[in-house]
mmCIF file of C-alpha atoms in Angstrom:
data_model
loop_
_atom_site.group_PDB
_atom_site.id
_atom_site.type_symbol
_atom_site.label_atom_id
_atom_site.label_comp_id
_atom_site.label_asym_id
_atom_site.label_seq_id
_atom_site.Cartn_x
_atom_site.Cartn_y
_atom_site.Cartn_z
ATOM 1 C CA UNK J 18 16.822 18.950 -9.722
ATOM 2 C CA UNK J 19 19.332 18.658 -12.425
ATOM 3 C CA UNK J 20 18.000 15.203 -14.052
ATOM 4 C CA UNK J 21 15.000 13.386 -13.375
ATOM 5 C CA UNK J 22 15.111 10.025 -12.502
ATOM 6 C CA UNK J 23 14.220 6.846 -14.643
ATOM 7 C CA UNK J 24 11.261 4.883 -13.409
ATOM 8 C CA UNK J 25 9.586 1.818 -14.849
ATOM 9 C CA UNK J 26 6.072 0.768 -13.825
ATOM 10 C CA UNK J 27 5.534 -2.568 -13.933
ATOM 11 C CA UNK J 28 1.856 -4.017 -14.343
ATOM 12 C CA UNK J 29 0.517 -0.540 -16.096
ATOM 13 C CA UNK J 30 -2.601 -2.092 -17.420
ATOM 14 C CA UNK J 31 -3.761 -2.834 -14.524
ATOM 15 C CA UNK J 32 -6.362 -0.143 -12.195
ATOM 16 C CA UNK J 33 -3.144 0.677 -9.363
ATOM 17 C CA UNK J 34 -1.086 0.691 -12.185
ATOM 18 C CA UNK J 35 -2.645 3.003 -14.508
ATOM 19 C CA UNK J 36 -3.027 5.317 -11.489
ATOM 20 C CA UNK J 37 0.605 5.168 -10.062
ATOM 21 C CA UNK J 38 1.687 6.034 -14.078
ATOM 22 C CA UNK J 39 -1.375 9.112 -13.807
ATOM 23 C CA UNK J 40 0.394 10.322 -10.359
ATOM 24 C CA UNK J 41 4.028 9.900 -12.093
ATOM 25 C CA UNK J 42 3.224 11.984 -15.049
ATOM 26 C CA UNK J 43 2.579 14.987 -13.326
ATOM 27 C CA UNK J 44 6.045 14.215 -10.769
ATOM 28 C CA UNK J 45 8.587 16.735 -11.380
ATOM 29 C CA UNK J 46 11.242 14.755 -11.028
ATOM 30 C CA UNK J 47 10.050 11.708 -12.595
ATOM 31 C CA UNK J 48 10.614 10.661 -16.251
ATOM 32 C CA UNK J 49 8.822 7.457 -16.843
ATOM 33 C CA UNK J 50 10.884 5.260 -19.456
ATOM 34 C CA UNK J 51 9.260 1.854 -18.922
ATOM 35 C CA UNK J 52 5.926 0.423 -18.996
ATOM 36 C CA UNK J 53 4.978 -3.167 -19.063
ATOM 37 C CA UNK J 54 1.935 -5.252 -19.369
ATOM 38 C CA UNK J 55 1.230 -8.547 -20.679
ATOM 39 C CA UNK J 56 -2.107 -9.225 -22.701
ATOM 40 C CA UNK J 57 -1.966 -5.188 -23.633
ATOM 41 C CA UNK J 58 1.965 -5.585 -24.768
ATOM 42 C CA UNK J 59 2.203 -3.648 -27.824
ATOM 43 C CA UNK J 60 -0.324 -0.804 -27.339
ATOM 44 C CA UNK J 61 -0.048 2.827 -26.321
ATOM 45 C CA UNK J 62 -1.477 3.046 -22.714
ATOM 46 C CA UNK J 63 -3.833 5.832 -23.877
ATOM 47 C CA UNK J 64 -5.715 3.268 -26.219
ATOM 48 C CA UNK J 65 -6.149 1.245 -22.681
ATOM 49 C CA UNK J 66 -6.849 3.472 -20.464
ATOM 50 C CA UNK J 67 -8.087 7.045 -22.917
ATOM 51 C CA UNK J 68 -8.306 9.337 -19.803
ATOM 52 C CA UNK J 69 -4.249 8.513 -20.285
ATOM 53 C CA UNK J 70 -4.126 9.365 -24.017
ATOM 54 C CA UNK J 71 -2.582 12.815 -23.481
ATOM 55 C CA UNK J 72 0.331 12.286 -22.044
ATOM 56 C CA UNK J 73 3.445 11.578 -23.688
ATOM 57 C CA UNK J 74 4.321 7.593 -22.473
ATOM 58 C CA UNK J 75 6.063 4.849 -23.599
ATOM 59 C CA UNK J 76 4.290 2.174 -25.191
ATOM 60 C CA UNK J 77 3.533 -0.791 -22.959
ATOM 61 C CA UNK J 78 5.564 -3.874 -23.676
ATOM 62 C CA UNK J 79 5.890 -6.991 -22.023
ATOM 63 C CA UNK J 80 7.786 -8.366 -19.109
ATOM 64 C CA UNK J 81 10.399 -11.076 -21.002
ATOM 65 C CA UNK J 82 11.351 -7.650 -23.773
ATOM 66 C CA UNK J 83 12.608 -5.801 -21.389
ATOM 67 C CA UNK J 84 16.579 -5.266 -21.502
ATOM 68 C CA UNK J 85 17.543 -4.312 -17.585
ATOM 69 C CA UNK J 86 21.292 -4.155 -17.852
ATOM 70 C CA UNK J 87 20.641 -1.377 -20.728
ATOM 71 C CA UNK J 88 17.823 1.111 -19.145
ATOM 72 C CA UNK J 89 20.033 2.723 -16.459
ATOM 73 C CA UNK J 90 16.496 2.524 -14.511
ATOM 74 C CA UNK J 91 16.983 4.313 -10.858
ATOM 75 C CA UNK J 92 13.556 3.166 -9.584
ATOM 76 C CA UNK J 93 11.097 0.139 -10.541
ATOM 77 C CA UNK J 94 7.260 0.318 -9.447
ATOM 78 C CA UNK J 95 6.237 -3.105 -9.453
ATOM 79 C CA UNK J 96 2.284 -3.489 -9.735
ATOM 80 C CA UNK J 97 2.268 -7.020 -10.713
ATOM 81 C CA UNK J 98 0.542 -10.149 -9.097
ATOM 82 C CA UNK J 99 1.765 -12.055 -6.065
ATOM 83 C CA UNK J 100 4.534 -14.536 -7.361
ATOM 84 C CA UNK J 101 5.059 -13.169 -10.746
ATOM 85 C CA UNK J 102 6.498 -10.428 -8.483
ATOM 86 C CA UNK J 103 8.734 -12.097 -6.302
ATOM 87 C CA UNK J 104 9.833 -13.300 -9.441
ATOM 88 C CA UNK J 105 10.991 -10.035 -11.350
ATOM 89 C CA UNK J 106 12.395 -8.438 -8.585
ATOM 90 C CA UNK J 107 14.550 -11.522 -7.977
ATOM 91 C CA UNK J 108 15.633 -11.408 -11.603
ATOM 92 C CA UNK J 109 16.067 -7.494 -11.663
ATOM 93 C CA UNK J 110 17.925 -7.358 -8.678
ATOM 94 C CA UNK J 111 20.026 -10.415 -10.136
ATOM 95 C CA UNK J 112 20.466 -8.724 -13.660
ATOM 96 C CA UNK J 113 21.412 -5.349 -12.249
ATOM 97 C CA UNK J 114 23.900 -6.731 -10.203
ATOM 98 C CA UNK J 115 22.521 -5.444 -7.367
ATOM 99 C CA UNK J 116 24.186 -5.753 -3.776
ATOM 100 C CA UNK J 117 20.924 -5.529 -2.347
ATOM 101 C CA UNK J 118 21.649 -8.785 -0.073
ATOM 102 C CA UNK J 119 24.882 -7.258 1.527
ATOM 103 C CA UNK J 120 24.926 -3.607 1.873
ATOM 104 C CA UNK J 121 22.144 -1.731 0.604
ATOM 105 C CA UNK J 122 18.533 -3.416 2.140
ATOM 106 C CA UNK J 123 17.918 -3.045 5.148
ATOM 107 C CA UNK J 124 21.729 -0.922 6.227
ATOM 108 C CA UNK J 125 21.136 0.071 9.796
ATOM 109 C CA UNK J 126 22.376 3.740 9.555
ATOM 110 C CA UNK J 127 21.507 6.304 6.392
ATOM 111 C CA UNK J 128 23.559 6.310 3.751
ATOM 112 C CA UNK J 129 22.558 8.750 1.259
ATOM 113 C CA UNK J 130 25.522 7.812 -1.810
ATOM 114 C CA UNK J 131 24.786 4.283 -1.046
ATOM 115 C CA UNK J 132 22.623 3.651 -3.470
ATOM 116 C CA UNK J 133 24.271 5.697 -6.485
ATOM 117 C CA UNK J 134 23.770 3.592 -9.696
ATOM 118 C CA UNK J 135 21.617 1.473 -7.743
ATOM 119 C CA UNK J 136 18.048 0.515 -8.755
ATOM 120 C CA UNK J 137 15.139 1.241 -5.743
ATOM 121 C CA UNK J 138 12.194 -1.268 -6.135
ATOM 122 C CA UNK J 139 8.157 0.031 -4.408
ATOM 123 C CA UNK J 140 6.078 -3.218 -4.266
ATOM 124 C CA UNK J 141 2.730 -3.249 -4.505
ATOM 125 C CA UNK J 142 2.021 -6.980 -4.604
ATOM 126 C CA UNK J 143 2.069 -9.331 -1.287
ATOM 127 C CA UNK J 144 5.100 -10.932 -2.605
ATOM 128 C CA UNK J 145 7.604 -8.976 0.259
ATOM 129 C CA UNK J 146 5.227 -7.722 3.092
ATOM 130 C CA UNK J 147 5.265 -10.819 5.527
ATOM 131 C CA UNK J 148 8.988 -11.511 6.881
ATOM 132 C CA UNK J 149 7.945 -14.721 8.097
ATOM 133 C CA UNK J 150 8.673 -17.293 4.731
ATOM 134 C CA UNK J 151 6.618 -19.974 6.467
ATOM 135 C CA UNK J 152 3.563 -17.845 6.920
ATOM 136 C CA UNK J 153 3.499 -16.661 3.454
ATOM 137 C CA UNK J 154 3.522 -20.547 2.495
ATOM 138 C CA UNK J 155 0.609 -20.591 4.496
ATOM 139 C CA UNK J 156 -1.424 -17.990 3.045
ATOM 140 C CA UNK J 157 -0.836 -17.885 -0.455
ATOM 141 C CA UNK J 158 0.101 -21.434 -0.971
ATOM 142 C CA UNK J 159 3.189 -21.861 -2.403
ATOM 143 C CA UNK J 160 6.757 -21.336 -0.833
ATOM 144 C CA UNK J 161 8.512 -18.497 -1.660
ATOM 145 C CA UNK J 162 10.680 -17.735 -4.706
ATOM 146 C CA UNK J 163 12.994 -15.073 -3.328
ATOM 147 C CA UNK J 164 13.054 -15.507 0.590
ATOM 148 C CA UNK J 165 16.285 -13.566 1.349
ATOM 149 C CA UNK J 166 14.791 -10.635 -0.477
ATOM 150 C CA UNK J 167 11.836 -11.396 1.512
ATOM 151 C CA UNK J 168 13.854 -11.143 5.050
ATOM 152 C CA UNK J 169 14.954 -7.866 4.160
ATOM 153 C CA UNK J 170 12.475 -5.704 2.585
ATOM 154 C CA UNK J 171 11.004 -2.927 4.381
ATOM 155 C CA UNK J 172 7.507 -2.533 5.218
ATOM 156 C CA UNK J 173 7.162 0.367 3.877
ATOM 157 C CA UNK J 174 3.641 2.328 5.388
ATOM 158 C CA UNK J 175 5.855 6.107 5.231
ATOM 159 C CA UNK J 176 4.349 7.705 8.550
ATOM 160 C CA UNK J 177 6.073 4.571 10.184
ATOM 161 C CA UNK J 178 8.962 3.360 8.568
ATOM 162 C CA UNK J 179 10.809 6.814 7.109
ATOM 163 C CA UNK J 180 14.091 6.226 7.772
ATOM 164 C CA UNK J 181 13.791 2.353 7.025
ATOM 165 C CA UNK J 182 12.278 3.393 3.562
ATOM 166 C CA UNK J 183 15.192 5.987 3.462
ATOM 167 C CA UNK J 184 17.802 3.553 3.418
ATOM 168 C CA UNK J 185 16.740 0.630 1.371
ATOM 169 C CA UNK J 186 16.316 -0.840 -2.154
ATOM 170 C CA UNK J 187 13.201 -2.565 -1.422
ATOM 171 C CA UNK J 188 9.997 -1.310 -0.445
ATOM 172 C CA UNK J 189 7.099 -3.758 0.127
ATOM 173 C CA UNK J 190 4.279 -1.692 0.065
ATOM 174 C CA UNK J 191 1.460 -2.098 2.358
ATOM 175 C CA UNK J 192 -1.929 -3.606 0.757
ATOM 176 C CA UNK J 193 -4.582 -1.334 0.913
ATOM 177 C CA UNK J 194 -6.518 -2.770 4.053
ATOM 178 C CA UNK J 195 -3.776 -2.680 6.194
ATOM 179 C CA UNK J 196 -2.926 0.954 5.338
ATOM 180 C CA UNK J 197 -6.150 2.004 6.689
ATOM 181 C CA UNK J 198 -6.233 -0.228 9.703
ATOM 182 C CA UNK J 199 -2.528 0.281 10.448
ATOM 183 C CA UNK J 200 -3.351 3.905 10.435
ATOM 184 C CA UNK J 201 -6.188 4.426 13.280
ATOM 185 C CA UNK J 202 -4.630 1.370 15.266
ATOM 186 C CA UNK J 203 -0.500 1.501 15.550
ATOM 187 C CA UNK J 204 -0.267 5.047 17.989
ATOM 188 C CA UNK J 205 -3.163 3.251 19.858
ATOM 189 C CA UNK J 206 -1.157 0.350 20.441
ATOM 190 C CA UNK J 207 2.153 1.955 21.200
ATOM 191 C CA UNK J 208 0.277 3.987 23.977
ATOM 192 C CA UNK J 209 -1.089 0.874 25.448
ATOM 193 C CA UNK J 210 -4.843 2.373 25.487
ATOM 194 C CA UNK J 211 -6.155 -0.802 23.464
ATOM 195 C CA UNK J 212 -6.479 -4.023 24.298
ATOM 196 C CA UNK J 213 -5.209 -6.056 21.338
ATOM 197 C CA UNK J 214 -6.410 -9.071 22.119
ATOM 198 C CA UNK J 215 -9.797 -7.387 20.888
ATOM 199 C CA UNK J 216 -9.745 -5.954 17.825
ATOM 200 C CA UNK J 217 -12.772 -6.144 15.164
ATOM 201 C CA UNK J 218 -12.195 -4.592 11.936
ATOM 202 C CA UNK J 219 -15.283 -4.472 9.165
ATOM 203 C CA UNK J 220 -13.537 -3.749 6.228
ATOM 204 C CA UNK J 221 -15.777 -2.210 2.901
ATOM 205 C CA UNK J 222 -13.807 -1.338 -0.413
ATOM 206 C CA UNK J 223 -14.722 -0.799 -3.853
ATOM 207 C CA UNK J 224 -14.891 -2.807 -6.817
ATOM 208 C CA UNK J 225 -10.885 -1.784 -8.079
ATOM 209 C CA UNK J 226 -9.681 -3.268 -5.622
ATOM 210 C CA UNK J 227 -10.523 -6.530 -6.591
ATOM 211 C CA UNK J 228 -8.016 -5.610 -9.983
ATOM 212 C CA UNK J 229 -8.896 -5.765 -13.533
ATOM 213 C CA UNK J 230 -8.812 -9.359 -14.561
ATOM 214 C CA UNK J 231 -11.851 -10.994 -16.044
ATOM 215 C CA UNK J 232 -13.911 -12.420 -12.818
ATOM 216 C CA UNK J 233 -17.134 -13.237 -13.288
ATOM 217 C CA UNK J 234 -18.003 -12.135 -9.169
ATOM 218 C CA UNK J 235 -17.078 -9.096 -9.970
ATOM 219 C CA UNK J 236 -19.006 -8.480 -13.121
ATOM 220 C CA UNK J 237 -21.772 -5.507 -12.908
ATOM 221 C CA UNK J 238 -24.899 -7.512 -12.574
ATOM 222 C CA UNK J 239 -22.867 -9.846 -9.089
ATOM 223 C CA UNK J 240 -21.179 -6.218 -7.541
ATOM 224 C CA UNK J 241 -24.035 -3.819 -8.650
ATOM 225 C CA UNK J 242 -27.008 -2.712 -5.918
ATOM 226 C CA UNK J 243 -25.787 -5.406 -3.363
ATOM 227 C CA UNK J 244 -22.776 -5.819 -0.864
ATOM 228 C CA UNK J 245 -21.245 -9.009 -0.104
ATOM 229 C CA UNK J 246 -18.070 -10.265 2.280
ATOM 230 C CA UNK J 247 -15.936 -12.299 1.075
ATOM 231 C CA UNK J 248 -12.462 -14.275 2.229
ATOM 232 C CA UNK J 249 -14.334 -14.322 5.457
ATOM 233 C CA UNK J 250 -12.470 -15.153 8.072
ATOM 234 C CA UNK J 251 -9.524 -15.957 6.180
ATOM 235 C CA UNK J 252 -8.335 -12.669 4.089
ATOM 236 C CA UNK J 253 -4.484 -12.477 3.099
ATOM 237 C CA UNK J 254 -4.662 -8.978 4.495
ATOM 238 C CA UNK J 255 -4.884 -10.751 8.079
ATOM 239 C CA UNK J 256 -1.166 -11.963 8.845
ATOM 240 C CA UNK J 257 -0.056 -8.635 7.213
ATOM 241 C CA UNK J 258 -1.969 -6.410 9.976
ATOM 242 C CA UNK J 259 -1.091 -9.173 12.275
ATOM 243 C CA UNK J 260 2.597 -8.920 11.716
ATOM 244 C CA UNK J 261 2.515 -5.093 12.284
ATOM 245 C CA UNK J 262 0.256 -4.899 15.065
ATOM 246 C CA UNK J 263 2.635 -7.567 16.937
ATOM 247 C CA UNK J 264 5.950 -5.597 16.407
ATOM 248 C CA UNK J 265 4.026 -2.786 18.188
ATOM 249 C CA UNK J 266 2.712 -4.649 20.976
ATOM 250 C CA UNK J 267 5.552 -6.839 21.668
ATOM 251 C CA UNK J 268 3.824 -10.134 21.185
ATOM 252 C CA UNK J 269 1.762 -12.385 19.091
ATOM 253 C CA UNK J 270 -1.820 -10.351 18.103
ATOM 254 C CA UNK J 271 -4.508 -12.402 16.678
ATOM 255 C CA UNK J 272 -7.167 -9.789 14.844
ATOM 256 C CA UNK J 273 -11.058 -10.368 13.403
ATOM 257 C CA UNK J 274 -11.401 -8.926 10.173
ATOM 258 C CA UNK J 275 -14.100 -9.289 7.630
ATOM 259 C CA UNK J 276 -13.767 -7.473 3.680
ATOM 260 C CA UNK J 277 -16.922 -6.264 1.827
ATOM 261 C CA UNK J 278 -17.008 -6.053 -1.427
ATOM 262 C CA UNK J 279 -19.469 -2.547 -1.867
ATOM 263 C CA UNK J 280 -20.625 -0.850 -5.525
ATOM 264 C CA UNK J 281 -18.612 1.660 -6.338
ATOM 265 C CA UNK J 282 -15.402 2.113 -8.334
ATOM 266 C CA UNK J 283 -13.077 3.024 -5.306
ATOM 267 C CA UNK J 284 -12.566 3.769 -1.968
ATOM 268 C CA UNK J 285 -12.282 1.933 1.291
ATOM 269 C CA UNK J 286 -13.943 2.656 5.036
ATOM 270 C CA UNK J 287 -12.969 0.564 7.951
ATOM 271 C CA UNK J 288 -14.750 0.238 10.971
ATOM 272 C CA UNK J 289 -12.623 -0.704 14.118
ATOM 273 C CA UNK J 290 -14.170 -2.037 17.097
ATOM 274 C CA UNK J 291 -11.812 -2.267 20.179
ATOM 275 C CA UNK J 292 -11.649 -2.582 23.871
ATOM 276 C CA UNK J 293 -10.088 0.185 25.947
ATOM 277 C CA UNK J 294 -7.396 -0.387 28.721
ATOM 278 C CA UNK J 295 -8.047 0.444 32.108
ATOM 279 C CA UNK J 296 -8.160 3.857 32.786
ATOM 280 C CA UNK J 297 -8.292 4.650 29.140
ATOM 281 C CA UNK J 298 -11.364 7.234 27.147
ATOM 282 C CA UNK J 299 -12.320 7.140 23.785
ATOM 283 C CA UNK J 300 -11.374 11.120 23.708
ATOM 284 C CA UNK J 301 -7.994 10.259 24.805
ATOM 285 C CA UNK J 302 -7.691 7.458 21.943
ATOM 286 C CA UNK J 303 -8.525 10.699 19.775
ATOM 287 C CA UNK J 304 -5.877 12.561 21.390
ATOM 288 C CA UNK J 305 -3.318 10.171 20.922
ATOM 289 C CA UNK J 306 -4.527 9.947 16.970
ATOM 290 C CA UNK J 307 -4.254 13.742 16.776
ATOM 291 C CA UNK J 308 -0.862 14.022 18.435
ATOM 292 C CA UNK J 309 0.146 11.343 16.171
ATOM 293 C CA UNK J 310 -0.435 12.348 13.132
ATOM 294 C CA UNK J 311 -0.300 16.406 13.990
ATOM 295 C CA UNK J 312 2.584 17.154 11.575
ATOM 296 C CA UNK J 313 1.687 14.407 8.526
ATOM 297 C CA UNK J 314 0.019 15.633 5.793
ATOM 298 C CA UNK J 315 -2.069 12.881 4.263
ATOM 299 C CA UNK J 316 -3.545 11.971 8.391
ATOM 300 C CA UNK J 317 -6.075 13.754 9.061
ATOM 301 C CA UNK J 318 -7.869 13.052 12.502
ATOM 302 C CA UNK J 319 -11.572 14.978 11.549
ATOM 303 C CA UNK J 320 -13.236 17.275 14.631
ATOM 304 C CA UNK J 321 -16.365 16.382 16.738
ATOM 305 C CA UNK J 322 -18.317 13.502 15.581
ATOM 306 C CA UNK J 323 -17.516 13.578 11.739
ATOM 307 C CA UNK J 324 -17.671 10.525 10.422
ATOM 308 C CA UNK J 325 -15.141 9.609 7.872
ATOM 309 C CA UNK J 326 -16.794 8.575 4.537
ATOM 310 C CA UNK J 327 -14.963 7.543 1.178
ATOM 311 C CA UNK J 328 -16.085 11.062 -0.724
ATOM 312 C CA UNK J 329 -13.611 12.830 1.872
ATOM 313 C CA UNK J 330 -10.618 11.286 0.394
ATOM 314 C CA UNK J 331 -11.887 10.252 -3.128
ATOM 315 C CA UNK J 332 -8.665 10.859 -5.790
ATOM 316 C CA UNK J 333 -6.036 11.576 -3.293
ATOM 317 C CA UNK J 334 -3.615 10.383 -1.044
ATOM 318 C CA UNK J 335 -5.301 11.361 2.258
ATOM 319 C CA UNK J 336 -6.371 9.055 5.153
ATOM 320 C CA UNK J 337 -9.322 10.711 7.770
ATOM 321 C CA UNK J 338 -10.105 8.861 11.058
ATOM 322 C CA UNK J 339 -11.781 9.057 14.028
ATOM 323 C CA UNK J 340 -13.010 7.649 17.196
ATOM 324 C CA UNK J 341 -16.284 7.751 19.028
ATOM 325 C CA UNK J 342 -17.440 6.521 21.796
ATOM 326 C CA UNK J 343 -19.515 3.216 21.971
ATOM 327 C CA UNK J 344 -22.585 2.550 23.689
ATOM 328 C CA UNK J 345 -21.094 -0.324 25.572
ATOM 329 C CA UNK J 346 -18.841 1.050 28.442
ATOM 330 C CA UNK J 347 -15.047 0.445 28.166
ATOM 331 C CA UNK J 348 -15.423 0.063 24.136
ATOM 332 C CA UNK J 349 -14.401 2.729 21.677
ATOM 333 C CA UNK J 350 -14.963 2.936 17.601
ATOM 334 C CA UNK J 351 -12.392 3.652 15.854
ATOM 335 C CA UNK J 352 -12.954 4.581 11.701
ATOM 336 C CA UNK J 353 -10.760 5.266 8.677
ATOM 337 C CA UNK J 354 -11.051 6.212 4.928
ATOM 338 C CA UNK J 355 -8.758 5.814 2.165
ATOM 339 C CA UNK J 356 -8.664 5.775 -1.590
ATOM 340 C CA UNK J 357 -7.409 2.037 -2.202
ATOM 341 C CA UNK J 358 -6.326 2.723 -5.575
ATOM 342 C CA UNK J 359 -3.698 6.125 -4.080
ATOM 343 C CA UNK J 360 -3.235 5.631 -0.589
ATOM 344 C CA UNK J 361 -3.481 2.164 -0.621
ATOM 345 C CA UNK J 362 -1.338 1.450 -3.107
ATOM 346 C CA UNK J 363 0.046 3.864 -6.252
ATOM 347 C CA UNK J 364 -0.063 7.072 -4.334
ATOM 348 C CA UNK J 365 1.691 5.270 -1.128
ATOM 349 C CA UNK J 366 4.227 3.983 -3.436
ATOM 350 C CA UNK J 367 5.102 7.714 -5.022
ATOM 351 C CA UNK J 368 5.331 9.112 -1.312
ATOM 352 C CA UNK J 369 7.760 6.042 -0.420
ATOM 353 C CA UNK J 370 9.442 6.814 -3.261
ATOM 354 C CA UNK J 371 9.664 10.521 -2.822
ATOM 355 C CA UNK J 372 11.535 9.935 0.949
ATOM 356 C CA UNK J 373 14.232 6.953 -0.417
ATOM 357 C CA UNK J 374 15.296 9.919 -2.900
ATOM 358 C CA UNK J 375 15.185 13.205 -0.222
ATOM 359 C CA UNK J 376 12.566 14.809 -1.988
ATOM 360 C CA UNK J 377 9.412 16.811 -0.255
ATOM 361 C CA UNK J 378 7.428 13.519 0.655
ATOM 362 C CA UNK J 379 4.326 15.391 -0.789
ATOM 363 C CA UNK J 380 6.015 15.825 -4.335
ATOM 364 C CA UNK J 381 3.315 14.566 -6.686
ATOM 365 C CA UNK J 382 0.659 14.188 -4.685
ATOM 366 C CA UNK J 383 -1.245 17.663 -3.369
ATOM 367 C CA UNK J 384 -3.939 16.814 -5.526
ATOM 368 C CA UNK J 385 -7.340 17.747 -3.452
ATOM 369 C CA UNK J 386 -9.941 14.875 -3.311
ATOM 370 C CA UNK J 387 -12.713 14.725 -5.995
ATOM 371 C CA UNK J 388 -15.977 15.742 -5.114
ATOM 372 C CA UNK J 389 -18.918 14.305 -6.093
#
């Protein structure tokens, strides 16, 4: 690699931020020439975040300060808010000239000098996940600021959408629940062995995931020795998994899913209850996982009866599932793990990144998990 490439992060004071900027340091091929924030503008990112403090960054400076047309950036890691993102990107993709709305999002066949001089954008924020304009009105409230851009990002979850992710500009990154659930449940559905018309999912994540902002529900004496749901019934993750789960199956899926909000820093477990089609075993929904994912290398389908459990994947970019058999006949349970900060967001982003420039999609992420 004769030159690394320029990438900005976006949102770097933030918990997915500071960890997509810990993964980038150690890239190879990644020189990291931007990073913004807005209450922190003005500080180094080590007097933020100290476990940072060693490595040699750029001073974090905020959003409106930052001259596009003049830092030849090749890729932009947005880790920003729903609508302050839509925003940006709009405006970067504007200032940049970018032909992202004829020729480069979206192009149906690779092009690999197609996007020479051309900016890539990972999004970790809602803003470009749901296709649909009118059902992101519905869920977060407000109509969308950048809809074309919306139409034509790629939903980028990498052990689905490779050559998709390949061949575009912009990535909307999947949020961290859906990663997990998308995970154990897509092969199922594509091999018809569930029916999707029953699907449970009880969600648990910890406390990062609910950011970094000042909130008093998420202050130590609210999260600490308790668990609580919250958004019940009604979580933004829903028309996200919904949306992905239908392409699969064809037609409209309607999901139950229920977030808890668990003491600890990170990590996320999902437990996935599900009916089986006729004819159809719990071992074989195994089998089908295990075929699946036989050649990734952050799916990891466990042996026996191991229950996945957050400590498995705890610092890295690895997802373990598995299914067992429920008690009730013709019902199977189906579980996943994932580090929401890496694989569910920062970490996800890097390996998206890593295929839309051709390099080894593990580049910069090998790390082991952390244990204890």
């Amino acid at each position: 690699m004769s030159q690394k490439k320029r990438v900005a992060v976006l949102g770097a004071s933030g918990y997915t931020g500071a960890e997509t900027v810990r993964l980038l340091a150690a890239h190879p091929h990644v020189e990291i020439v931007i990073l913004t924030a807005e209450r922190k503008a003005g500080q180094a990112l080590g007097s933020v975040f100290p476990h940072l403090a060693g490595l040699a960054l750029p001073d974090l400076i905020h959003l409106d300060d930052v001259e596009w047309h003049g830092a030849e950036l090749d890729a932009v890691i947005c880790a920003l808010p729903h609508v302050a993102s839509q925003e940006v990107v709009g405006a970067l993709f504007h200032a940049t000239e970018h032909t992202v709305l004829d020729d480069i999002v979206g192009l149906a066949e690779p092009s690999p000098t197609g996007f020479e001089g051309q900016v890539r954008v990972l999004d970790l924020s809602a803003d470009f996940r749901l296709t649909d304009a009118a059902a992101y009105e519905e869920w977060y409230g407000r109509p969308h600021q950048a809809p074309k851009l919306q139409t034509r990002a790629v939903y980028a979850l990498p052990e689905r959408n490779r050559a998709a992710i390949r061949n575009t500009a912009l990535a909307a990154m999947p949020g961290c629940y859906p990663t997990a659930a998308l995970l154990a449940l897509l092969p199922l559905v594509d091999a018809g062995q569930i029916d999707v018309d029953d699907i449970a999912i009880d969600a648990k994540s910890g406390v990062s995931g609910a950011g970094r902002s000042l909130k008093e529900q998420n202050l130590y004496c609210e999260v600490g020795e308790a668990m609580h749901p919250y958004a019940v019934g009604r979580h933004r993750h829903m028309p996200e998994m919904e949306q992905e789960l239908g392409k699969a199956a064809g037609r409209p899926v309607r999901i139950g899913f229920t977030p808890h909000l668990v003491p600890m820093n990170r990590g996320e477990l999902e437990t996935i209850y599900v009916r089986l089609s006729p004819g159809h075993t719990a071992e074989a929904l195994k089998d089908t996982l295990r075929a699946a994912y036989a050649d990734e290398p952050f799916v990891t389908v466990l042996p026996g009866d191991l229950a996945p459990a957050t400590r498995m994947v705890r610092g890295s970019n690895q997802c373990v599932l598995n299914v067992f058999e429920d008690r009730r006949a013709g019902r199977a349970i189906v579980v996943a793990a994932i580090d929401n900060l890496i694989k569910g967001a920062g970490g996800q982003a890097v390996q998206a990144m890593n295929i839309m420039f051709g390099w080894d999609e593990t580049t910069g992420l090998t790390q082991a998990p952390l244990f204890p």
